[in-house]
Amino acid sequence: MAHITAGVEYALHCLLWLVDSPGAPLSSRDLADFQGISPSFLAKVFPKLEKAGIVASSEGVRGGYRLAKRPEAISVLAVVDAIEGEKPLFDCQEIRGRCAAFGGRPPAWATKGVCAIHAVMLRAEKAMRDSLESQTLADIAGTLERKMPPEFSEEVRRWVEERTEARIRGKA
Amino acid sequence: MAHITAGVEYALHCLLWLVDSPGAPLSSRDLADFQGISPSFLAKVFPKLEKAGIVASSEGVRGGYRLAKRPEAISVLAVVDAIEGEKPLFDCQEIRGRCAAFGGRPPAWATKGVCAIHAVMLRAEKAMRDSLESQTLADIAGTLERKMPPEFSEEVRRWVEERTEARIRGKA
DNA sequence: CATAACGCGGACTATAATGATCCGCGTTAT
DNA sequence: ATAACGCGGATCATTATAGTCCGCGTTATG
Ligand code: FES
Ligand code: FES
């Protein structure tokens, strides 16, 4: 199990599609089907992004999600925190106070402030978070656009169209 | 569950005691009892440190562990890797290749190299690891020594003595 | 030489988190 | 009225962590 889970990977990949589709909102089902991931699981991910103010939702038929901010204003850290809930890199058990030499009542000097080991972990966590905060959705989208051939956007548009038509056909 | 687990906290706290006891080796049982943590669990942690070349073991009665290197040569990163086994911060599921627009056969440009999102995570992981690598056991020991009153080392020595005597008494 | 304190490693358990599914409710375009 | 939406709760399977237990080989000590 990794610290940054699959939910974040799903979320970021979805957000990238939202960057390229500033018009009509996209439904979480379509986003899931389009990327070959679990629709039910993605449906649990998006409300977290909405609560964090990263996406805005519209209910009802033809509803779905769109970005609530400009891509440059959405850092990767914000997405990670939205999904993971600011869980710490390291969970200190405060063993320092349990030393047998204290006999149950640890002196003040032993438990005052943050344990030196814990402090090292907090510095490492901050380094990680600073790195994540320095990258925005726009940065990633830019990198990807340089890899993608220009005609691919057109292919994607066609796929979405076909899916909409398929729904109408299924109805008839 | 945190990425850096309790095993690392236990290991580092034990290693700090080993720094202060360069003479006779300390047994994992004594280290556990002294710190109020599970002896059976600590017995699973130390072999990992030994395999990583951080501590050296001596078997038989009066055996135990001592540091295999100078404290300045033991980075926190080395301890984390020894316990956690270099597990990644983020575990990419390679969803980018599953896009429905590819129809099962993703083109080369889509799967070539590392995904832009994965790359961001790898940079964050590197930042974390660099931070952990920059801190050594000696650094932490130094910080701790500044907090600890000078008479405490004496108290610890006495505790170890009493425990040895208790073992002899228990035998008689 | 017998014993007890060691390290070592495998099997095992309990608990929690993750990834994922299913269902029912309220909303809304058609 | 219907079907496509988002929303939230309940539930499940799998996996990782934390912890236990037991038996084996080694070694100082009496
Ligand atoms: S007590 Fe938790 S890291 Fe020292
Ligand atoms: S495919 Fe895993 S992060 Fe993009």
CSV table of C-alpha atoms (C1' of nucleotides) and ligand atoms in Angstrom, one decimal:
chain,number,residue,atom,x,y,z
A,1,MET,CA,0.0,0.0,0.0
A,2,ALA,CA,1.4,3.3,-0.9
A,3,HIS,CA,1.0,6.6,0.9
A,4,ILE,CA,-0.4,8.4,-2.1
A,5,THR,CA,-3.2,6.0,-3.2
A,6,ALA,CA,-4.9,5.1,-6.5
A,7,GLY,CA,-7.6,7.6,-5.8
A,8,VAL,CA,-5.2,10.4,-6.3
A,9,GLU,CA,-4.0,8.9,-9.6
A,10,TYR,CA,-7.6,8.6,-10.8
A,11,ALA,CA,-8.4,12.1,-9.7
A,12,LEU,CA,-5.5,13.7,-11.4
A,13,HIS,CA,-6.0,11.9,-14.6
A,14,CYS,CA,-9.7,12.9,-14.6
A,15,LEU,CA,-8.8,16.5,-13.8
A,16,LEU,CA,-6.6,16.6,-16.9
A,17,TRP,CA,-9.5,15.7,-19.0
A,18,LEU,CA,-11.5,18.5,-17.4
A,19,VAL,CA,-8.8,20.9,-18.3
A,20,ASP,CA,-9.3,20.1,-21.9
A,21,SER,CA,-13.1,20.3,-21.7
A,22,PRO,CA,-13.9,23.7,-20.3
A,23,GLY,CA,-17.4,23.7,-21.9
A,24,ALA,CA,-20.0,21.2,-20.8
A,25,PRO,CA,-19.5,19.3,-17.6
A,26,LEU,CA,-18.3,15.6,-17.7
A,27,SER,CA,-20.0,13.0,-15.7
A,28,SER,CA,-17.9,10.7,-13.4
A,29,ARG,CA,-19.3,7.7,-15.2
A,30,ASP,CA,-18.1,8.9,-18.6
A,31,LEU,CA,-14.7,9.8,-17.1
A,32,ALA,CA,-14.4,6.3,-15.6
A,33,ASP,CA,-15.5,4.5,-18.8
A,34,PHE,CA,-13.3,6.6,-20.9
A,35,GLN,CA,-10.2,5.7,-18.8
A,36,GLY,CA,-11.1,2.1,-18.1
A,37,ILE,CA,-11.4,2.6,-14.3
A,38,SER,CA,-14.1,1.7,-11.9
A,39,PRO,CA,-17.1,4.0,-12.2
A,40,SER,CA,-18.4,3.2,-8.7
A,41,PHE,CA,-15.0,4.0,-7.1
A,42,LEU,CA,-14.6,7.2,-9.1
A,43,ALA,CA,-18.1,8.2,-7.8
A,44,LYS,CA,-16.6,8.2,-4.3
A,45,VAL,CA,-13.6,10.3,-5.3
A,46,PHE,CA,-15.3,13.2,-6.9
A,47,PRO,CA,-17.3,14.4,-3.9
A,48,LYS,CA,-14.0,14.8,-2.1
A,49,LEU,CA,-12.7,17.1,-4.9
A,50,GLU,CA,-15.9,19.0,-4.8
A,51,LYS,CA,-15.7,19.6,-1.0
A,52,ALA,CA,-12.1,20.8,-1.4
A,53,GLY,CA,-13.3,23.4,-4.0
A,54,ILE,CA,-11.3,21.9,-6.8
A,55,VAL,CA,-14.3,20.9,-9.0
A,56,ALA,CA,-17.9,22.2,-9.2
A,57,SER,CA,-20.8,19.8,-9.7
A,58,SER,CA,-24.1,20.2,-11.5
A,59,GLU,CA,-26.9,17.7,-10.8
A,60,GLY,CA,-29.5,16.2,-13.0
A,61,VAL,CA,-29.3,14.9,-16.6
A,62,ARG,CA,-26.3,16.3,-18.5
A,63,GLY,CA,-24.8,17.2,-15.2
A,64,GLY,CA,-21.3,16.4,-14.1
A,65,TYR,CA,-18.2,18.1,-13.0
A,66,ARG,CA,-16.0,20.9,-14.2
A,67,LEU,CA,-13.0,22.7,-12.7
A,68,ALA,CA,-13.9,25.2,-10.0
A,69,LYS,CA,-10.6,27.1,-10.6
A,70,ARG,CA,-8.1,27.8,-13.2
A,71,PRO,CA,-5.6,24.9,-13.8
A,72,GLU,CA,-2.8,27.1,-12.7
A,73,ALA,CA,-4.5,27.6,-9.3
A,74,ILE,CA,-4.8,23.9,-8.6
A,75,SER,CA,-1.7,22.4,-7.0
A,76,VAL,CA,-1.1,18.6,-6.9
A,77,LEU,CA,-0.8,19.0,-3.1
A,78,ALA,CA,-4.4,20.3,-3.0
A,79,VAL,CA,-5.6,17.2,-4.8
A,80,VAL,CA,-3.6,14.8,-2.6
A,81,ASP,CA,-5.0,16.5,0.5
A,82,ALA,CA,-8.5,16.4,-0.8
A,83,ILE,CA,-8.4,12.7,-1.4
A,84,GLU,CA,-6.1,11.5,1.4
A,85,GLY,CA,-7.4,13.9,4.0
A,86,GLU,CA,-4.0,15.3,5.1
A,87,LYS,CA,-2.9,12.0,6.6
A,88,PRO,CA,0.6,12.3,8.1
A,89,LEU,CA,3.6,10.6,6.6
A,90,PHE,CA,4.6,9.3,10.0
A,91,ASP,CA,2.4,8.6,13.0
A,92,CYS,CA,4.4,9.1,16.2
A,93,GLN,CA,3.4,6.7,19.0
A,94,GLU,CA,5.2,8.8,21.6
A,95,ILE,CA,7.3,5.9,22.9
A,96,ARG,CA,9.8,8.3,24.5
A,97,GLY,CA,7.5,8.7,27.5
A,98,ARG,CA,7.2,5.0,28.2
A,99,CYS,CA,10.9,4.6,29.2
A,100,ALA,CA,11.2,2.2,32.1
A,101,ALA,CA,13.7,4.5,33.8
A,102,PHE,CA,10.8,7.0,34.3
A,103,GLY,CA,8.6,4.5,36.1
A,104,GLY,CA,5.3,5.6,34.6
A,105,ARG,CA,5.8,9.3,35.3
A,106,PRO,CA,8.1,10.8,32.6
A,107,PRO,CA,9.8,14.1,33.5
A,108,ALA,CA,9.0,17.2,31.6
A,109,TRP,CA,12.2,17.4,29.7
A,110,ALA,CA,11.5,14.0,28.2
A,111,THR,CA,8.1,14.8,26.7
A,112,LYS,CA,8.4,18.5,26.0
A,113,GLY,CA,8.1,19.6,22.4
A,114,VAL,CA,8.4,17.3,19.4
A,115,CYS,CA,10.6,14.2,19.7
A,116,ALA,CA,13.8,14.6,17.7
A,117,ILE,CA,13.0,11.6,15.6
A,118,HIS,CA,9.5,12.9,14.9
A,119,ALA,CA,11.0,16.3,13.9
A,120,VAL,CA,13.1,14.6,11.2
A,121,MET,CA,10.0,13.0,9.8
A,122,LEU,CA,8.1,16.2,9.8
A,123,ARG,CA,11.0,17.9,7.9
A,124,ALA,CA,10.8,15.1,5.3
A,125,GLU,CA,7.1,15.4,5.1
A,126,LYS,CA,7.4,19.2,4.5
A,127,ALA,CA,9.9,18.6,1.8
A,128,MET,CA,7.5,16.2,0.1
A,129,ARG,CA,4.6,18.6,0.4
A,130,ASP,CA,6.6,21.6,-0.8
A,131,SER,CA,7.5,19.6,-3.9
A,132,LEU,CA,3.9,18.6,-4.5
A,133,GLU,CA,2.7,22.2,-3.9
A,134,SER,CA,5.1,23.6,-6.5
A,135,GLN,CA,3.4,21.7,-9.3
A,136,THR,CA,0.0,22.7,-10.7
A,137,LEU,CA,-2.5,21.0,-12.9
A,138,ALA,CA,-1.5,23.4,-15.7
A,139,ASP,CA,2.1,22.3,-15.5
A,140,ILE,CA,1.1,18.6,-16.0
A,141,ALA,CA,-1.3,19.5,-18.7
A,142,GLY,CA,1.5,21.4,-20.5
A,143,THR,CA,3.8,18.4,-20.3
A,144,LEU,CA,1.2,16.1,-21.6
A,145,GLU,CA,0.2,18.4,-24.5
A,146,ARG,CA,3.8,18.3,-25.7
A,147,LYS,CA,3.6,14.5,-25.9
A,148,MET,CA,0.1,14.2,-27.4
A,149,PRO,CA,-0.2,14.4,-31.2
A,150,PRO,CA,-2.4,17.4,-32.3
A,151,GLU,CA,-5.1,15.1,-33.9
A,152,PHE,CA,-5.8,13.3,-30.6
A,153,SER,CA,-8.0,16.0,-29.2
A,154,GLU,CA,-10.2,15.5,-32.2
A,155,GLU,CA,-10.3,11.7,-31.6
A,156,VAL,CA,-11.4,12.3,-28.0
A,157,ARG,CA,-14.2,14.6,-29.1
A,158,ARG,CA,-15.4,12.0,-31.5
A,159,TRP,CA,-15.4,9.3,-28.8
A,160,VAL,CA,-17.6,11.5,-26.5
A,161,GLU,CA,-20.0,12.1,-29.4
A,162,GLU,CA,-20.3,8.4,-30.2
A,163,ARG,CA,-21.0,7.7,-26.6
A,164,THR,CA,-23.8,10.3,-26.5
A,165,GLU,CA,-25.3,8.8,-29.7
A,166,ALA,CA,-25.1,5.3,-28.3
A,167,ARG,CA,-27.2,6.4,-25.3
A,168,ILE,CA,-29.8,7.8,-27.6
A,169,ARG,CA,-29.8,4.6,-29.7
A,170,GLY,CA,-30.1,2.5,-26.6
A,171,LYS,CA,-33.2,4.5,-25.6
A,172,ALA,CA,-34.9,3.8,-28.9
B,1,MET,CA,-1.8,3.8,8.4
B,2,ALA,CA,1.2,5.9,7.7
B,3,HIS,CA,3.9,5.5,5.1
B,4,ILE,CA,6.7,5.4,7.6
B,5,THR,CA,5.5,2.8,10.1
B,6,ALA,CA,5.9,2.2,13.8
B,7,GLY,CA,8.8,-0.2,13.1
B,8,VAL,CA,10.9,2.7,12.1
B,9,GLU,CA,10.1,4.7,15.2
B,10,TYR,CA,11.0,1.7,17.3
B,11,ALA,CA,14.2,1.1,15.4
B,12,LEU,CA,15.4,4.7,15.6
B,13,HIS,CA,14.7,4.9,19.3
B,14,CYS,CA,16.6,1.7,19.9
B,15,LEU,CA,19.5,2.8,17.8
B,16,LEU,CA,19.8,6.0,19.9
B,17,TRP,CA,20.3,3.8,23.0
B,18,LEU,CA,23.0,1.8,21.1
B,19,VAL,CA,24.8,5.1,20.4
B,20,ASP,CA,25.1,5.7,24.1
B,21,SER,CA,26.2,2.1,24.8
B,22,PRO,CA,29.3,1.4,22.7
B,23,GLY,CA,30.6,-1.3,25.0
B,24,ALA,CA,28.6,-4.5,25.6
B,25,PRO,CA,25.8,-5.4,23.1
B,26,LEU,CA,22.2,-4.8,24.2
B,27,SER,CA,19.6,-7.5,23.6
B,28,SER,CA,16.4,-6.7,21.7
B,29,ARG,CA,14.4,-7.9,24.8
B,30,ASP,CA,16.1,-5.5,27.1
B,31,LEU,CA,15.7,-2.6,24.6
B,32,ALA,CA,12.0,-3.4,24.3
B,33,ASP,CA,11.3,-3.7,28.1
B,34,PHE,CA,13.3,-0.6,28.7
B,35,GLN,CA,11.1,1.4,26.3
B,36,GLY,CA,7.8,-0.2,27.0
B,37,ILE,CA,7.3,-1.7,23.5
B,38,SER,CA,6.5,-5.2,22.3
B,39,PRO,CA,9.6,-7.5,22.6
B,40,SER,CA,8.3,-9.9,20.0
B,41,PHE,CA,7.7,-7.2,17.5
B,42,LEU,CA,11.1,-5.6,18.1
B,43,ALA,CA,12.6,-9.1,17.6
B,44,LYS,CA,11.3,-8.9,14.0
B,45,VAL,CA,12.7,-5.4,13.4
B,46,PHE,CA,16.3,-6.0,14.3
B,47,PRO,CA,17.2,-8.7,11.8
B,48,LYS,CA,16.2,-6.2,9.1
B,49,LEU,CA,18.7,-3.6,10.5
B,50,GLU,CA,21.3,-6.3,10.6
B,51,LYS,CA,20.8,-7.3,7.0
B,52,ALA,CA,21.1,-3.7,6.0
B,53,GLY,CA,24.5,-3.5,7.8
B,54,ILE,CA,23.3,-0.9,10.4
B,55,VAL,CA,23.8,-3.1,13.4
B,56,ALA,CA,25.9,-6.2,14.2
B,57,SER,CA,24.6,-9.1,16.2
B,58,SER,CA,26.3,-11.5,18.6
B,59,GLU,CA,24.5,-14.7,19.5
B,60,GLY,CA,24.3,-16.7,22.7
B,61,VAL,CA,24.1,-15.5,26.3
B,62,ARG,CA,25.1,-11.9,26.8
B,63,GLY,CA,24.7,-11.5,23.1
B,64,GLY,CA,22.7,-8.7,21.4
B,65,TYR,CA,23.2,-5.8,19.1
B,66,ARG,CA,25.6,-3.0,18.7
B,67,LEU,CA,26.0,-0.4,15.9
B,68,ALA,CA,27.9,-1.7,12.9
B,69,LYS,CA,29.0,1.8,11.8
B,70,ARG,CA,29.7,5.2,13.4
B,71,PRO,CA,26.5,7.1,14.1
B,72,GLU,CA,27.5,9.8,11.6
B,73,ALA,CA,27.5,7.2,8.9
B,74,ILE,CA,23.9,6.0,9.6
B,75,SER,CA,21.3,8.1,7.8
B,76,VAL,CA,17.7,8.1,8.7
B,77,LEU,CA,17.0,7.1,5.1
B,78,ALA,CA,19.0,4.0,5.5
B,79,VAL,CA,17.0,3.0,8.6
B,80,VAL,CA,13.7,3.7,6.8
B,81,ASP,CA,14.7,1.6,3.8
B,82,ALA,CA,16.0,-1.2,6.0
B,83,ILE,CA,12.6,-1.5,7.7
B,84,GLU,CA,10.2,-0.5,4.9
B,85,GLY,CA,12.1,-2.2,2.1
B,86,GLU,CA,12.2,0.8,-0.3
B,87,LYS,CA,8.4,0.9,-0.8
B,88,PRO,CA,7.4,3.6,-3.2
B,89,LEU,CA,5.5,6.7,-2.0
B,90,PHE,CA,3.1,6.3,-5.0
B,91,ASP,CA,2.2,3.1,-6.8
B,92,CYS,CA,1.3,4.0,-10.4
B,93,GLN,CA,-1.4,1.8,-11.9
B,94,GLU,CA,-0.6,2.9,-15.5
B,95,ILE,CA,-4.2,3.9,-16.3
B,96,ARG,CA,-3.0,6.1,-19.1
B,97,GLY,CA,-2.8,3.1,-21.4
B,98,ARG,CA,-6.4,2.0,-20.7
B,99,CYS,CA,-8.0,5.0,-22.4
B,100,ALA,CA,-11.1,3.9,-24.4
B,101,ALA,CA,-10.1,6.1,-27.3
B,102,PHE,CA,-7.1,3.7,-27.9
B,103,GLY,CA,-9.4,0.6,-28.1
B,104,GLY,CA,-7.1,-1.8,-26.2
B,105,ARG,CA,-3.9,-0.9,-28.2
B,106,PRO,CA,-2.4,2.3,-26.8
B,107,PRO,CA,-0.1,4.1,-29.2
B,108,ALA,CA,3.6,4.5,-28.4
B,109,TRP,CA,3.4,8.2,-27.6
B,110,ALA,CA,0.9,7.5,-24.8
B,111,THR,CA,2.9,4.9,-22.8
B,112,LYS,CA,6.4,6.1,-23.6
B,113,GLY,CA,8.5,7.1,-20.6
B,114,VAL,CA,7.1,8.0,-17.2
B,115,CYS,CA,3.6,9.4,-16.9
B,116,ALA,CA,3.6,13.2,-16.2
B,117,ILE,CA,1.6,12.6,-13.0
B,118,HIS,CA,3.9,9.8,-11.9
B,119,ALA,CA,6.9,12.1,-12.5
B,120,VAL,CA,5.5,14.6,-10.1
B,121,MET,CA,5.2,11.9,-7.4
B,122,LEU,CA,8.7,10.7,-8.1
B,123,ARG,CA,10.0,14.2,-7.6
B,124,ALA,CA,8.1,14.5,-4.3
B,125,GLU,CA,9.5,11.2,-3.2
B,126,LYS,CA,13.0,12.2,-4.0
B,127,ALA,CA,12.6,15.4,-2.0
B,128,MET,CA,11.4,13.4,0.9
B,129,ARG,CA,14.3,10.9,0.6
B,130,ASP,CA,16.9,13.6,0.2
B,131,SER,CA,15.6,15.2,3.4
B,132,LEU,CA,15.8,11.8,5.3
B,133,GLU,CA,19.3,11.2,3.9
B,134,SER,CA,20.6,14.5,5.1
B,135,GLN,CA,20.0,13.6,8.8
B,136,THR,CA,22.1,11.0,10.6
B,137,LEU,CA,21.8,9.2,13.8
B,138,ALA,CA,24.6,11.4,15.2
B,139,ASP,CA,22.5,14.5,14.5
B,140,ILE,CA,19.5,13.1,16.4
B,141,ALA,CA,21.7,11.9,19.2
B,142,GLY,CA,23.2,15.4,19.5
B,143,THR,CA,19.7,17.1,19.7
B,144,LEU,CA,18.6,14.6,22.3
B,145,GLU,CA,21.8,15.1,24.4
B,146,ARG,CA,21.0,18.8,24.6
B,147,LYS,CA,17.6,18.1,26.1
B,148,MET,CA,18.7,15.3,28.5
B,149,PRO,CA,20.0,16.3,32.0
B,150,PRO,CA,23.5,15.1,32.6
B,151,GLU,CA,22.6,12.8,35.5
B,152,PHE,CA,20.2,10.8,33.3
B,153,SER,CA,22.9,8.6,31.7
B,154,GLU,CA,23.8,7.5,35.2
B,155,GLU,CA,20.1,6.6,35.9
B,156,VAL,CA,20.0,4.5,32.8
B,157,ARG,CA,23.2,2.6,33.7
B,158,ARG,CA,21.6,1.9,37.1
B,159,TRP,CA,18.5,0.5,35.5
B,160,VAL,CA,20.5,-1.9,33.3
B,161,GLU,CA,22.4,-3.1,36.4
B,162,GLU,CA,19.3,-3.7,38.4
B,163,ARG,CA,17.8,-5.7,35.6
B,164,THR,CA,20.9,-7.9,35.4
B,165,GLU,CA,20.8,-8.4,39.1
B,166,ALA,CA,17.1,-9.2,38.9
B,167,ARG,CA,17.9,-12.0,36.5
B,168,ILE,CA,20.4,-13.5,38.8
B,169,ARG,CA,18.0,-13.3,41.8
B,170,GLY,CA,15.2,-14.8,39.7
B,171,LYS,CA,17.4,-17.7,39.0
B,172,ALA,CA,18.2,-18.4,42.7
C,1,DC,C1',27.8,-30.6,30.7
C,2,DA,C1',23.3,-28.6,31.6
C,3,DT,C1',21.1,-24.5,31.6
C,4,DA,C1',19.4,-20.2,30.3
C,5,DA,C1',19.9,-16.2,27.6
C,6,DC,C1',20.5,-14.9,23.3
C,7,DG,C1',19.5,-14.3,17.8
C,8,DC,C1',16.8,-16.3,13.9
C,9,DG,C1',13.0,-17.4,11.2
C,10,DG,C1',8.4,-19.3,10.1
C,11,DA,C1',3.5,-19.6,11.1
C,12,DC,C1',-0.1,-17.4,12.8
C,13,DT,C1',-3.7,-13.8,14.4
C,14,DA,C1',-6.1,-9.4,14.9
C,15,DT,C1',-7.1,-5.0,13.2
C,16,DA,C1',-7.3,-1.4,9.9
C,17,DA,C1',-7.1,0.8,5.3
C,18,DT,C1',-7.8,0.4,0.5
C,19,DG,C1',-10.2,-0.5,-3.7
C,20,DA,C1',-14.5,-1.5,-5.2
C,21,DT,C1',-19.6,-2.7,-5.4
C,22,DC,C1',-24.5,-1.9,-4.6
C,23,DC,C1',-28.6,0.5,-3.4
C,24,DG,C1',-31.8,4.2,-2.6
C,25,DC,C1',-32.7,9.2,-2.5
C,26,DG,C1',-33.1,13.9,-4.5
C,27,DT,C1',-32.3,16.7,-8.7
C,28,DT,C1',-33.0,18.1,-13.5
C,29,DA,C1',-33.0,18.1,-18.8
C,30,DT,C1',-35.7,15.9,-22.3
D,1,DA,C1',-42.7,10.5,-16.8
D,2,DT,C1',-38.3,9.1,-17.5
D,3,DA,C1',-33.6,8.5,-17.4
D,4,DA,C1',-29.2,10.5,-16.5
D,5,DC,C1',-27.0,12.7,-13.1
D,6,DG,C1',-24.7,13.6,-8.1
D,7,DC,C1',-24.8,12.1,-3.2
D,8,DG,C1',-24.3,9.2,0.7
D,9,DG,C1',-24.5,4.9,3.4
D,10,DA,C1',-23.7,-0.1,3.8
D,11,DT,C1',-21.1,-3.7,2.5
D,12,DC,C1',-17.3,-6.7,0.8
D,13,DA,C1',-12.6,-8.6,-0.6
D,14,DT,C1',-7.8,-7.9,-0.4
D,15,DT,C1',-3.8,-6.4,1.6
D,16,DA,C1',-0.5,-4.4,5.1
D,17,DT,C1',0.6,-3.6,9.7
D,18,DA,C1',1.3,-4.7,14.5
D,19,DG,C1',1.8,-8.2,17.3
D,20,DT,C1',2.2,-13.2,19.2
D,21,DC,C1',4.0,-17.9,19.5
D,22,DC,C1',7.0,-21.6,18.9
D,23,DG,C1',11.0,-24.2,17.8
D,24,DC,C1',16.0,-24.2,16.4
D,25,DG,C1',21.0,-23.2,16.7
D,26,DT,C1',24.5,-20.6,19.4
D,27,DT,C1',27.1,-19.4,23.5
D,28,DA,C1',28.5,-17.7,28.2
D,29,DT,C1',28.1,-19.3,32.9
D,30,DG,C1',27.9,-22.1,36.7
E,1,FES,S1,8.4,9.2,20.5
E,1,FES,FE1,7.6,9.1,18.5
E,1,FES,S2,9.4,9.5,17.3
E,1,FES,FE2,10.2,9.7,19.3
E,2,FES,S1,-0.7,6.4,-15.5
E,2,FES,FE1,-0.1,6.2,-13.3
E,2,FES,S2,0.2,8.3,-12.9
E,2,FES,FE2,-0.5,8.5,-15.0
